[in-house]
Amino acid sequence: MDLSLTAYMEGQLQQTVSVFHRYMYGQVSWQTRMFGLVGPRGVGKSTMILQYIKEHIGDHSMFYVSADHLYFSSHTLVELVDEFAKEGGEQIFIDEIHKYENWSRELKQIYDSHPDIKVGFTGSSVLDIYKGYADLSRRAPIFMMQGLSFREYLGLFHQIEVPVYTLKDILEQKAKLTGIDHPLPLFRDYLIRGYYPFATESSFELRLRQVINQTMEVDIPLYAKMNASTGRKLKKLLAVIAQSVPFKPVMDSIATIIGVSRNVLPDYFLYMEQAGMIGQLRDDTGGIRGIGKVEKVYLDNATIAYLLGGESTDIGNIRETFFYNQMRVTTDVISSRISDFEIDGKTFEVGGKRKGKKQISSASDGYVVRDDIEFGSGNILPLWAFGLAY
């Protein structure tokens, strides 16, 4: 294999620590012939791949490469895998696949030409992965990874191990933080900075702004063939959402504010959602997940909301953002006709410690989810508990 690629892999493995695994580590089908791991920028996909290699390379012939390596200025992916196969290689991982032109076509060729080689690939630009996936849809399952849950934050930042609790467990008041007498200070810190694994870095805020800028100014415009001025309008749209409490899309007024046709706005919102910048809460009119009418728009997670909202960040919006962000990973969350959210016929009203039961009084199976409380009782549940679901 190319010596510069080998040296690059060794350097990456040396920097990789395997003390903590993300929730997807045990869900990915590592031994399938080809798979993709996608998700927003900065959630830890590359680290997870490198952890797997570091823990299994003694048993198998593995190779790791980033698709933006200088090697690919004069070589192709197909050439690399051909060489890897000749040397008895078994499993190759290609990071940042979206940075390689015509990646899906070459992966298809590799899949068809090398039945004995296992291939894993990652992509931060979720949009490009969706675009190229048509060529691979019958060949490679795609695993979607989100940012840290509150449970994962406790493990990564504070070395506090907490099991995963199902929604049923949480509703039955079984979600516990053993050894933590007062969870609220930790929960506050999580909301402000805990969604991204790189939050321990001193330049965290700068890096998060770079993630947002790269997504809004490069990833989405490239995918949608937009010009630079449209990319700037997307950032303006994100700022409008950040200042709302929460945001209920009125297309005509939004179109006027950012200076675009209202007809393109649903596409813009969808691009931003797929790229991990916003979450769209829909009703159940579509009958299929993700098809219903959009009732509310949130920033994707509380950490982004605090960064963009600054001192004017609305705590009510943060609470709803957190609930939706955490629960969407394991359940289908839709808007409620009488309250905030509905999951599998259960109604949830989210608020502060004095939030009453008025909104759920007509619900057949209703719950009040309160922030600022350490423990729940009956159908009153602490908000932090919903961060232990993955």
XYZ file of C-alpha atoms in Angstrom:
390
model
C 0.000 0.000 0.000
C 1.046 3.623 -0.501
C 3.419 4.607 2.318
C 1.833 8.042 2.825
C -1.579 6.422 3.316
C -0.163 3.862 5.739
C 1.559 6.599 7.747
C -1.647 8.617 7.805
C -3.638 5.655 9.146
C -1.047 4.936 11.841
C -1.100 8.558 12.941
C -4.886 8.585 13.196
C -4.968 5.336 15.173
C -2.356 6.613 17.631
C -4.550 9.629 18.395
C -7.668 7.519 18.917
C -8.817 6.640 22.448
C -11.209 3.723 23.001
C -12.414 4.409 26.541
C -15.878 5.560 25.444
C -18.091 4.220 22.634
C -20.945 6.122 20.971
C -24.422 4.552 21.005
C -24.125 3.478 17.351
C -21.031 1.351 17.991
C -23.116 -1.691 18.883
C -25.741 -1.056 16.192
C -23.571 -0.870 13.072
C -23.323 -4.104 11.038
C -19.536 -4.035 10.945
C -19.231 -7.357 9.134
C -21.644 -6.634 6.302
C -20.067 -6.406 2.830
C -20.643 -2.663 2.560
C -22.244 -0.088 4.844
C -22.393 3.668 5.291
C -22.268 5.699 8.516
C -23.664 9.197 8.065
C -24.660 12.113 10.238
C -24.107 15.818 10.840
C -20.612 17.201 11.033
C -18.804 16.807 14.343
C -20.803 13.995 15.995
C -17.914 11.491 16.132
C -18.273 9.219 13.093
C -14.557 9.150 12.226
C -13.585 8.457 15.833
C -15.982 5.520 16.025
C -14.584 3.970 12.834
C -11.013 4.367 14.111
C -11.961 2.827 17.457
C -13.314 -0.241 15.701
C -10.149 -0.608 13.621
C -7.884 -0.150 16.639
C -9.766 -2.828 18.574
C -9.882 -5.400 15.726
C -6.863 -4.817 13.491
C -4.945 -7.558 15.259
C -7.442 -10.128 13.980
C -7.984 -8.829 10.434
C -6.192 -7.031 7.623
C -7.767 -3.562 7.780
C -7.103 -0.209 6.189
C -8.320 3.328 6.843
C -8.197 6.248 4.428
C -9.761 9.677 4.178
C -11.273 10.481 0.788
C -9.747 13.958 0.790
C -6.152 12.621 1.070
C -3.696 13.980 -1.502
C -3.249 10.400 -2.771
C -6.562 10.709 -4.621
C -5.360 13.605 -6.746
C -3.625 10.992 -8.928
C -5.310 7.702 -7.939
C -8.861 6.363 -7.720
C -10.722 4.500 -5.004
C -10.960 1.518 -7.333
C -7.160 1.477 -7.757
C -6.667 1.621 -3.996
C -9.010 -1.293 -3.311
C -7.515 -3.313 -6.183
C -4.097 -2.912 -4.536
C -5.524 -3.700 -1.087
C -7.092 -6.909 -2.436
C -3.793 -8.044 -3.994
C -2.122 -7.708 -0.600
C -4.754 -9.925 1.055
C -6.786 -7.094 2.570
C -10.093 -7.915 4.214
C -11.789 -4.688 5.338
C -11.321 -1.063 4.268
C -12.869 2.088 5.728
C -13.187 5.264 3.652
C -13.785 8.404 5.692
C -15.425 11.614 4.376
C -16.572 9.809 1.222
C -18.602 12.818 0.055
C -15.327 14.659 -0.668
C -14.579 12.200 -3.486
C -16.240 12.889 -6.822
C -18.405 10.072 -8.225
C -17.928 8.120 -5.005
C -21.132 6.088 -5.310
C -20.297 4.858 -8.813
C -16.845 3.652 -7.744
C -18.184 2.025 -4.570
C -20.672 0.131 -6.718
C -17.816 -1.065 -8.935
C -15.784 -2.101 -5.879
C -18.769 -3.991 -4.462
C -19.278 -5.897 -7.727
C -15.558 -6.547 -8.375
C -14.367 -7.541 -4.891
C -16.897 -9.805 -3.137
C -14.283 -10.716 -0.496
C -13.557 -7.128 0.581
C -15.705 -5.483 3.256
C -16.139 -1.722 2.840
C -17.334 0.861 5.360
C -17.670 4.547 4.507
C -18.622 7.694 6.367
C -20.100 10.965 5.201
C -20.611 14.205 7.086
C -22.474 15.836 4.238
C -25.670 13.851 4.672
C -27.146 15.561 1.626
C -24.513 14.224 -0.758
C -24.916 10.742 0.696
C -28.654 10.859 -0.033
C -27.943 11.997 -3.585
C -25.411 9.246 -4.310
C -27.187 6.506 -2.413
C -29.417 5.517 -5.345
C -26.502 3.611 -6.882
C -25.942 1.641 -3.671
C -29.417 1.263 -2.165
C -29.578 -2.520 -2.669
C -25.975 -3.066 -1.610
C -25.224 -0.993 1.470
C -27.304 -0.271 4.566
C -26.930 3.307 5.813
C -26.676 3.994 9.560
C -27.588 7.492 10.766
C -25.749 8.840 13.823
C -26.832 11.848 15.883
C -24.962 13.849 18.524
C -24.492 12.899 22.174
C -27.469 12.075 24.352
C -27.452 13.340 27.936
C -26.579 9.744 28.946
C -23.569 9.702 26.590
C -22.465 13.140 27.781
C -22.339 11.791 31.357
C -20.160 8.905 30.201
C -17.791 10.881 27.964
C -17.395 14.086 29.993
C -17.816 12.805 33.556
C -17.092 9.039 33.371
C -20.539 8.341 34.836
C -21.977 5.133 33.390
C -25.744 5.134 32.940
C -27.735 2.389 31.156
C -30.091 3.110 28.272
C -33.701 3.451 29.392
C -36.644 2.811 27.087
C -39.540 5.246 26.883
C -41.574 2.718 28.891
C -38.901 2.774 31.622
C -38.925 6.571 31.709
C -42.722 6.767 31.931
C -42.665 4.272 34.803
C -40.180 6.484 36.719
C -37.432 3.849 36.411
C -34.802 6.160 34.882
C -32.167 6.721 37.572
C -28.763 8.403 37.812
C -27.147 6.240 40.469
C -24.625 8.148 42.546
C -25.780 11.555 41.321
C -27.765 13.359 44.007
C -28.405 16.494 41.948
C -28.669 15.941 38.168
C -29.733 19.487 37.237
C -26.268 21.179 37.170
C -24.999 18.438 34.858
C -28.123 18.724 32.723
C -27.675 22.518 32.400
C -24.086 22.024 31.235
C -25.190 19.370 28.745
C -27.777 21.668 27.195
C -25.222 24.433 26.662
C -22.287 22.415 25.322
C -22.850 18.684 25.606
C -24.243 17.597 22.222
C -20.892 17.482 20.414
C -17.988 15.228 21.489
C -15.458 17.985 20.737
C -16.938 20.217 23.465
C -13.945 19.454 25.717
C -11.679 21.387 23.348
C -10.726 24.943 24.295
C -11.813 26.186 20.862
C -15.214 24.506 21.104
C -17.340 27.539 20.251
C -15.145 28.461 17.295
C -15.255 24.908 15.955
C -19.030 24.697 16.323
C -19.412 27.942 14.371
C -17.194 26.420 11.696
C -19.441 23.337 11.570
C -22.493 25.571 11.092
C -20.801 27.772 8.490
C -19.444 24.811 6.523
C -22.864 23.161 6.493
C -24.809 26.277 5.531
C -22.317 27.910 3.149
C -20.739 24.853 1.484
C -22.618 21.561 1.985
C -26.150 22.706 1.240
C -25.324 25.145 -1.617
C -23.132 22.512 -3.318
C -25.828 19.877 -3.022
C -28.650 22.138 -4.205
C -26.522 23.947 -6.835
C -27.097 27.305 -5.133
C -24.993 30.414 -5.598
C -23.132 32.099 -2.724
C -25.843 34.700 -2.124
C -28.447 31.964 -1.624
C -26.144 30.298 0.900
C -26.057 33.565 2.837
C -29.850 33.686 2.770
C -29.909 30.206 4.286
C -27.782 31.449 7.174
C -30.205 34.348 7.607
C -33.067 31.852 7.712
C -31.248 29.886 10.416
C -30.880 33.102 12.438
C -34.625 33.786 12.095
C -35.385 30.303 13.460
C -32.901 30.814 16.317
C -34.739 33.921 17.510
C -38.187 32.313 17.520
C -40.074 30.686 20.392
C -40.471 28.027 18.910
C -40.726 28.687 15.204
C -44.046 28.140 13.408
C -43.340 28.493 9.693
C -45.388 31.194 7.961
C -43.916 30.958 4.489
C -45.001 34.350 3.123
C -43.437 36.376 5.933
C -40.247 34.279 5.955
C -39.868 34.699 2.197
C -40.104 38.472 2.624
C -37.556 38.552 5.458
C -34.847 36.626 3.628
C -35.762 37.736 0.102
C -36.668 34.504 -1.690
C -39.756 32.979 -3.270
C -42.012 31.184 -0.805
C -42.098 28.224 -3.204
C -38.458 27.316 -2.518
C -38.716 27.505 1.268
C -39.954 23.938 1.915
C -36.896 22.645 0.029
C -34.585 24.927 2.025
C -36.059 23.651 5.284
C -35.649 20.044 4.151
C -32.000 20.593 3.191
C -31.305 22.164 6.593
C -33.048 19.295 8.358
C -31.125 16.613 6.469
C -27.862 18.436 7.157
C -28.464 18.415 10.926
C -29.143 22.119 11.424
C -32.872 22.043 12.228
C -35.591 19.611 13.263
C -39.097 19.775 11.794
C -41.991 18.576 13.944
C -44.760 17.204 11.745
C -48.326 16.092 12.335
C -49.638 12.640 11.430
C -51.494 13.584 8.238
C -48.970 11.821 5.998
C -49.401 8.420 7.600
C -45.708 7.735 6.905
C -42.799 8.904 9.044
C -41.615 12.368 8.031
C -44.416 13.058 5.539
C -46.948 15.089 7.574
C -47.453 18.836 7.624
C -44.725 20.775 9.444
C -46.150 22.328 12.613
C -42.996 23.629 14.318
C -39.358 24.103 13.403
C -36.601 23.819 16.011
C -32.875 24.235 15.794
C -31.471 20.716 15.680
C -30.193 20.638 19.260
C -29.960 22.765 22.404
C -26.214 23.383 22.006
C -26.690 25.064 18.627
C -29.675 26.947 20.025
C -27.586 28.420 22.863
C -24.727 29.306 20.515
C -26.935 31.127 18.010
C -29.425 32.567 20.501
C -26.917 33.943 22.986
C -28.389 35.818 25.948
C -31.798 36.003 24.277
C -32.161 32.198 24.125
C -35.652 31.249 25.271
C -35.646 28.479 27.892
C -39.070 27.218 26.800
C -37.729 26.718 23.306
C -34.660 24.932 24.686
C -36.823 22.492 26.641
C -38.903 21.555 23.609
C -35.801 21.353 21.409
C -34.148 18.949 23.855
C -37.209 16.703 24.158
C -37.695 16.446 20.387
C -33.986 16.052 19.664
C -33.507 13.181 22.113
C -36.732 11.271 21.562
C -36.642 11.305 17.733
C -33.661 8.903 17.758
C -35.648 5.966 19.113
C -39.305 6.945 18.538
C -41.581 8.682 16.037
C -42.383 12.082 17.557
C -45.278 14.060 16.066
C -47.077 17.238 17.039
C -49.997 16.965 19.436
C -53.364 18.534 18.686
C -53.860 19.410 22.348
C -50.334 19.755 23.701
C -46.669 19.812 22.597
C -45.791 16.300 21.438
C -47.291 12.886 20.806
C -45.474 9.530 20.782
C -47.365 6.289 20.129
C -50.668 7.803 21.277
C -49.140 9.316 24.417
C -49.333 13.089 24.923
C -46.479 15.170 26.371
C -46.587 18.744 27.673
C -43.107 20.180 28.268
C -42.415 23.106 30.600
C -40.809 24.425 33.783
C -41.221 23.155 37.327
C -44.636 24.836 37.709
C -46.081 23.484 34.471
C -49.607 22.245 35.203
C -51.771 19.498 33.757
C -54.328 21.679 31.985
C -53.100 20.918 28.441
C -53.220 17.161 28.981
C -56.534 17.091 30.865
C -58.346 15.709 27.805
C -55.578 13.263 26.855
C -56.281 9.561 27.299
C -52.609 8.985 28.183
C -50.951 12.279 29.082
C -47.706 13.316 30.806
C -46.250 16.581 32.066
C -42.509 16.831 31.462
C -40.982 19.389 33.835
C -37.591 21.003 33.783
C -35.973 22.129 37.068
C -37.158 19.076 39.018
C -34.866 16.283 40.199
C -37.446 13.529 40.423
C -40.925 12.825 39.106
C -44.127 11.353 40.460
C -47.093 9.743 38.737
C -47.502 11.293 35.309
C -45.108 14.172 36.104
C -41.645 13.396 34.732
C -38.268 15.174 34.922
C -37.086 16.514 31.566
C -33.518 15.232 32.022
C -34.758 11.627 32.112
C -35.623 11.822 28.399
C -31.916 12.202 27.671
C -31.225 8.608 28.740
C -33.012 6.941 25.814
C -29.935 6.235 23.660
